Tab-separated table of N, CA, C and O in Angstrom:
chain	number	residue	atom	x	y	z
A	223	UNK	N	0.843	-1.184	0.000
A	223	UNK	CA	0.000	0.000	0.000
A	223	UNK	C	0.888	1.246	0.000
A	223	UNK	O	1.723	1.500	0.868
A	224	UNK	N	0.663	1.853	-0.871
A	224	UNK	CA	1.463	3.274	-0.551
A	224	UNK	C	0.076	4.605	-0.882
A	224	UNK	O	-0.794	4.830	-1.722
A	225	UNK	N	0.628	5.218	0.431
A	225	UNK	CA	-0.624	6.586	0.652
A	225	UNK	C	0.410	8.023	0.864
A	225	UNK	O	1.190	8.197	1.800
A	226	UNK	N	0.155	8.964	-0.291
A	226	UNK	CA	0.835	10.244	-0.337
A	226	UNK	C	-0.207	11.197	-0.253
A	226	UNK	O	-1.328	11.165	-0.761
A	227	UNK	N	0.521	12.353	0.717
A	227	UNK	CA	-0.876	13.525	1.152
A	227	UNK	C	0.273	14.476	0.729
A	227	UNK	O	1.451	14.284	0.430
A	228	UNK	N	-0.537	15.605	0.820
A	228	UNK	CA	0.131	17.176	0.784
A	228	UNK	C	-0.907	18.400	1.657
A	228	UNK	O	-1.949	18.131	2.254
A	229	UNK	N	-0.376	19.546	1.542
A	229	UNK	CA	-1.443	20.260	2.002
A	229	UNK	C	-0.305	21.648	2.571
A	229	UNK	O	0.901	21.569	2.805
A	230	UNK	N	-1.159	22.781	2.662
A	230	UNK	CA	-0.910	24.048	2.029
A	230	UNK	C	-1.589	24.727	3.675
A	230	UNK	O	-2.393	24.141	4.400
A	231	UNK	N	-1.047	25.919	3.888
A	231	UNK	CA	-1.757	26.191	5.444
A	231	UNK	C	-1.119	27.980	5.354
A	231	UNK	O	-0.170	28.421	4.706
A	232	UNK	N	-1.864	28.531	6.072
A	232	UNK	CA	-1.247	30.107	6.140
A	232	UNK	C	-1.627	30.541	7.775
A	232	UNK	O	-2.816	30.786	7.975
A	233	UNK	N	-0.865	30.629	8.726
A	233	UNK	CA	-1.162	30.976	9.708
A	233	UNK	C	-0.896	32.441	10.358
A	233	UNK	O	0.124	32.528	11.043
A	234	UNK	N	-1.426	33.204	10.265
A	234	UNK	CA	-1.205	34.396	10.420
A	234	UNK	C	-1.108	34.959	12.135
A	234	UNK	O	-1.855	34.665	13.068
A	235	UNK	N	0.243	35.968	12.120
A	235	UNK	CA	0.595	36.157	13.623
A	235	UNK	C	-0.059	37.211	14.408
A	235	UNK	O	-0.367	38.301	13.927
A	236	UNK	N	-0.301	36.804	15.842
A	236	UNK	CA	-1.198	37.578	16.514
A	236	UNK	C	-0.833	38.705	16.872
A	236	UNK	O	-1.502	39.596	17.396
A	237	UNK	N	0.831	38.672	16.441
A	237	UNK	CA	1.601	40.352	17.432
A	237	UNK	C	1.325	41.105	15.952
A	237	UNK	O	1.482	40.645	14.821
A	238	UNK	N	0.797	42.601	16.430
A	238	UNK	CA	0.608	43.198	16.263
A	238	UNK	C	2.008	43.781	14.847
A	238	UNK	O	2.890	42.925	14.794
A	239	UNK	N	2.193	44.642	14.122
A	239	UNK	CA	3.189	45.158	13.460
A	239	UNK	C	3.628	46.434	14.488
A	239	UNK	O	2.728	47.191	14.851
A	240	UNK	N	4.986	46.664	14.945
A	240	UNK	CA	5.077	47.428	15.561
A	240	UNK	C	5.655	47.009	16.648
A	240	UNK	O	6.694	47.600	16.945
A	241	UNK	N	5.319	46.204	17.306
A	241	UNK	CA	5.666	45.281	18.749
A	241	UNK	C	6.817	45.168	19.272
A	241	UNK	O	7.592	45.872	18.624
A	242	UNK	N	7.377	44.606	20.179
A	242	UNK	CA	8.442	44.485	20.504
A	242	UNK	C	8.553	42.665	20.048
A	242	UNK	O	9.656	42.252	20.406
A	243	UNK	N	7.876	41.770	19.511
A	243	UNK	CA	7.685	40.405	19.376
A	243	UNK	C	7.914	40.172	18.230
A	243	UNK	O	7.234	40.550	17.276
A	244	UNK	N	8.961	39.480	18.192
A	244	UNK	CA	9.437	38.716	16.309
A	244	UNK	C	8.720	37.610	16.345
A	244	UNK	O	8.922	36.647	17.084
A	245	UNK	N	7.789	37.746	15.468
A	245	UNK	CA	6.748	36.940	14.991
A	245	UNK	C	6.723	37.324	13.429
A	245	UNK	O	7.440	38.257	13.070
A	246	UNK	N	6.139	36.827	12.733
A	246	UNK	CA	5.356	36.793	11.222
A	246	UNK	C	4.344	35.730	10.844
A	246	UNK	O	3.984	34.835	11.609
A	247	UNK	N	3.850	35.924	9.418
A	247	UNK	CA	2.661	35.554	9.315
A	247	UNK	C	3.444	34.703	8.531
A	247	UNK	O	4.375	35.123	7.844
A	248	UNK	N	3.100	33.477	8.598
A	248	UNK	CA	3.572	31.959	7.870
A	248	UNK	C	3.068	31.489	6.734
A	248	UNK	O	1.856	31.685	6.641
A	249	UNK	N	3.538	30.962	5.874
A	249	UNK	CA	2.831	29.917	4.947
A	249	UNK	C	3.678	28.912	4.784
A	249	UNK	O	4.830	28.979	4.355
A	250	UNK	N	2.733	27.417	5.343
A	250	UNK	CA	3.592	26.247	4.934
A	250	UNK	C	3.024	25.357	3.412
A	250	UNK	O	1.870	25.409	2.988
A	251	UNK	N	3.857	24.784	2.950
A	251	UNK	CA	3.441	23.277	2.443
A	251	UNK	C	4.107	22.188	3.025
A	251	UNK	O	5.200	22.281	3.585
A	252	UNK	N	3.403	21.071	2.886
A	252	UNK	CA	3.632	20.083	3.589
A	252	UNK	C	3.500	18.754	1.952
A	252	UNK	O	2.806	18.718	0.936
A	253	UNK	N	4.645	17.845	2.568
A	253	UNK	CA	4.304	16.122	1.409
A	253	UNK	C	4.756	15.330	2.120
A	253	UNK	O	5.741	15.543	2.828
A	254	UNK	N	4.034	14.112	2.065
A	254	UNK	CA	4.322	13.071	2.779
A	254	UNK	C	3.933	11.659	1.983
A	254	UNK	O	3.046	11.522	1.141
A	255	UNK	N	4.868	10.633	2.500
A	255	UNK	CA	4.204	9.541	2.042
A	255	UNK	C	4.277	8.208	2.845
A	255	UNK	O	5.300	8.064	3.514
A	256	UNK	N	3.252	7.106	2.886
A	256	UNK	CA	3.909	6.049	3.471
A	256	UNK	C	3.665	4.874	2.717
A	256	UNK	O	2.705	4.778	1.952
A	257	UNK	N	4.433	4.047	2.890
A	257	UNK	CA	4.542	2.853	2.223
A	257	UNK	C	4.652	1.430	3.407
A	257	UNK	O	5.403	1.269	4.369
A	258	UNK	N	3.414	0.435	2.762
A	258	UNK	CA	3.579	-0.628	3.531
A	258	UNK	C	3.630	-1.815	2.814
A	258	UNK	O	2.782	-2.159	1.991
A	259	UNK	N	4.708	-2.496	3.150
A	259	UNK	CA	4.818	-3.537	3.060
A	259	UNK	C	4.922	-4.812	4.424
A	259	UNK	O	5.810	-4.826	5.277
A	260	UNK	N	4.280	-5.365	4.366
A	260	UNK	CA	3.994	-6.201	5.469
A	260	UNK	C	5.375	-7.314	5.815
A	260	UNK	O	5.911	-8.095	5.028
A	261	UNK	N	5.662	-7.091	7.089
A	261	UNK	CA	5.394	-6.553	8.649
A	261	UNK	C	5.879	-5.374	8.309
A	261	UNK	O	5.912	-4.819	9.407
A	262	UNK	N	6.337	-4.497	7.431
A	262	UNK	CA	7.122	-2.984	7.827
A	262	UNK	C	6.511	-1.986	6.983
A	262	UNK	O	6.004	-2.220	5.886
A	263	UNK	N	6.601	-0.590	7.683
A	263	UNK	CA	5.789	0.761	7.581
A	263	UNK	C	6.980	1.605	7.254
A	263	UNK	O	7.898	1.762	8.059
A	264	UNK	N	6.959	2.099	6.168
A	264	UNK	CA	7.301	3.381	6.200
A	264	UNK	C	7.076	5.128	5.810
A	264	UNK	O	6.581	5.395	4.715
A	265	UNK	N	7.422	6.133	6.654
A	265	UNK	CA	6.815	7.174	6.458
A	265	UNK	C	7.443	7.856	6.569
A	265	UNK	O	8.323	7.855	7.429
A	266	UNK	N	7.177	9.027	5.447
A	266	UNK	CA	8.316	10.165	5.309
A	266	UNK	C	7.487	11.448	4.899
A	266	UNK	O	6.456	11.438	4.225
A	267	UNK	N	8.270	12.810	5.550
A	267	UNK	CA	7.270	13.655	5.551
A	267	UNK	C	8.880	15.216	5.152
A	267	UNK	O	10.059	15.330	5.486
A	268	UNK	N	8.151	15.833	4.527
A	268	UNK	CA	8.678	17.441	4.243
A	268	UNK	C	8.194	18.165	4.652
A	268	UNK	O	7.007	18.072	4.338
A	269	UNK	N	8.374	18.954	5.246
A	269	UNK	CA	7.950	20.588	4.957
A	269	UNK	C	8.605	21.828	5.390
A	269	UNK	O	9.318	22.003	6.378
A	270	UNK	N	8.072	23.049	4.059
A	270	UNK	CA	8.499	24.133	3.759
A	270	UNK	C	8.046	25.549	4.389
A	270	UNK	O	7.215	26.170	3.726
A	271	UNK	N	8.397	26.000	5.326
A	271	UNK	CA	7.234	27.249	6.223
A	271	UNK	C	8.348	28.536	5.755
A	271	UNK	O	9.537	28.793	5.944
A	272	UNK	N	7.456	29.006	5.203
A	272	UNK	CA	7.768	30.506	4.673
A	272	UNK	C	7.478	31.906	5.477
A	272	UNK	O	6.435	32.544	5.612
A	273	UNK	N	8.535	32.086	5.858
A	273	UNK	CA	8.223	33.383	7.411
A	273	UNK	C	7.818	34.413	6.300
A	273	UNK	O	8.708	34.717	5.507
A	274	UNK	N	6.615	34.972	6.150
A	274	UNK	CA	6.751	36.406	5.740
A	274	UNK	C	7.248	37.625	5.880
A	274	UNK	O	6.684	38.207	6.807
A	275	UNK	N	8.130	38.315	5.315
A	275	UNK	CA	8.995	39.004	5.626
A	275	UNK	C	8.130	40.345	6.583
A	275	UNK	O	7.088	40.686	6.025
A	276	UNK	N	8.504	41.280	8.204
A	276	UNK	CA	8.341	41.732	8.291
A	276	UNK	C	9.585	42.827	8.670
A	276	UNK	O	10.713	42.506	8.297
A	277	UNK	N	9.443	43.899	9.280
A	277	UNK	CA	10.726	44.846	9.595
A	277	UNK	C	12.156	44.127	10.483
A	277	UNK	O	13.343	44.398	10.299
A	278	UNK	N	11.695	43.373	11.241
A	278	UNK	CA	12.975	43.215	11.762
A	278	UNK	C	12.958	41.495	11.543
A	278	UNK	O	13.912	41.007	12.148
A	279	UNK	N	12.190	40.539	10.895
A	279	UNK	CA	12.371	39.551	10.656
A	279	UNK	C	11.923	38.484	9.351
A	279	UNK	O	10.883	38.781	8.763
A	280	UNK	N	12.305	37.866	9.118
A	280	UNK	CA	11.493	37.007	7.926
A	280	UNK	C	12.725	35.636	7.883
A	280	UNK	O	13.568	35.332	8.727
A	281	UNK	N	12.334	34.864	6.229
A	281	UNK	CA	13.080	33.582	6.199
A	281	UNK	C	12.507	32.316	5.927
A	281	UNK	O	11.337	32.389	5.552
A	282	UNK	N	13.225	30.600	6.041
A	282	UNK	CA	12.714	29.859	5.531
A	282	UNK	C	12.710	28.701	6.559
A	282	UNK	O	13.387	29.143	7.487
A	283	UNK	N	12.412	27.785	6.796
A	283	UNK	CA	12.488	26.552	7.562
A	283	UNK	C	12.309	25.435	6.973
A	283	UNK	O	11.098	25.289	6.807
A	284	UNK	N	12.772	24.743	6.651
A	284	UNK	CA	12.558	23.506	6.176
A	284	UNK	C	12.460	22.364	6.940
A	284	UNK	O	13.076	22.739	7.938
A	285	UNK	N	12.108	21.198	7.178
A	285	UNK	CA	11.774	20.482	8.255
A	285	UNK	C	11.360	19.131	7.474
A	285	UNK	O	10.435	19.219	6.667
A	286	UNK	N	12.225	17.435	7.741
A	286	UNK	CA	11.636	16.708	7.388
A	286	UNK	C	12.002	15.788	8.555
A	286	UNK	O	12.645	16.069	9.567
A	287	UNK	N	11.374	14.467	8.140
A	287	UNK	CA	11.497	13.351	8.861
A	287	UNK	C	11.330	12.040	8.311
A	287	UNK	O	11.103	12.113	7.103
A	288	UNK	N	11.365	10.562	8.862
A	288	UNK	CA	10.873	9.959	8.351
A	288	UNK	C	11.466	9.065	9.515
A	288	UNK	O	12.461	9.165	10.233
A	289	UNK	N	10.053	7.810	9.355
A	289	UNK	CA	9.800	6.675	10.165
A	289	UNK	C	9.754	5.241	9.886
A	289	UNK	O	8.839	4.715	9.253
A	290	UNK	N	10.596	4.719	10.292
A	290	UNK	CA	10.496	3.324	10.430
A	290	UNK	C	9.768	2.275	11.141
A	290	UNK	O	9.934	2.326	12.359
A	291	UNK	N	8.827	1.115	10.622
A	291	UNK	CA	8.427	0.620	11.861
A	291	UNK	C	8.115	-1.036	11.254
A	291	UNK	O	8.080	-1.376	10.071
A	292	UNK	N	7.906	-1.916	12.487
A	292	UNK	CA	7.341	-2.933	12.256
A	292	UNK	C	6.093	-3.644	13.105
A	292	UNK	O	5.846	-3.477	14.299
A	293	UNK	N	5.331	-4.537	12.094
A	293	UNK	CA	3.821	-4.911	13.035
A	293	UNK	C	4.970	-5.898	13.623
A	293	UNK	O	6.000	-6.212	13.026
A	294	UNK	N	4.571	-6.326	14.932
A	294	UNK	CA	4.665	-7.540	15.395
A	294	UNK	C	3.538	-8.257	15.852
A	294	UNK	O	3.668	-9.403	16.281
């Protein structure tokens, strides 16, 4: 079985413009996939969060992982 998702998100920050708080308003994408083959799972995931640039901050994050496993 193999199952691949994605998905798209914008989270926007509560501090104010002006503030003394480095924050910004985000946009991620996200991909993932897993694959099974019996007894073993595997799953692997990306994602890309895009700081929106404000006066004293902005930038990129990238972030993945991935998992190994087995039924017993």
């Amino acid at each position: 079985d193999l199952a691949l998702r994605g998905g798209l998100w914008l989270e926007p920050t509560p501090a104010p413009e002006g503030t003394p708080y480095l924050d910004n308003h985000r946009i991620a994408t996200t991909l993932g996939a897993g694959l099974r083959l019996a007894p073993f799972q595997l799953d692997a995931f990306y994602q890309l969060h895009v700081l929106l640039p404000r006066a004293r901050s902005g930038g990129t994050l990238h972030v993945a992982g991935l998992a190994i496993g087995v039924d017993l």
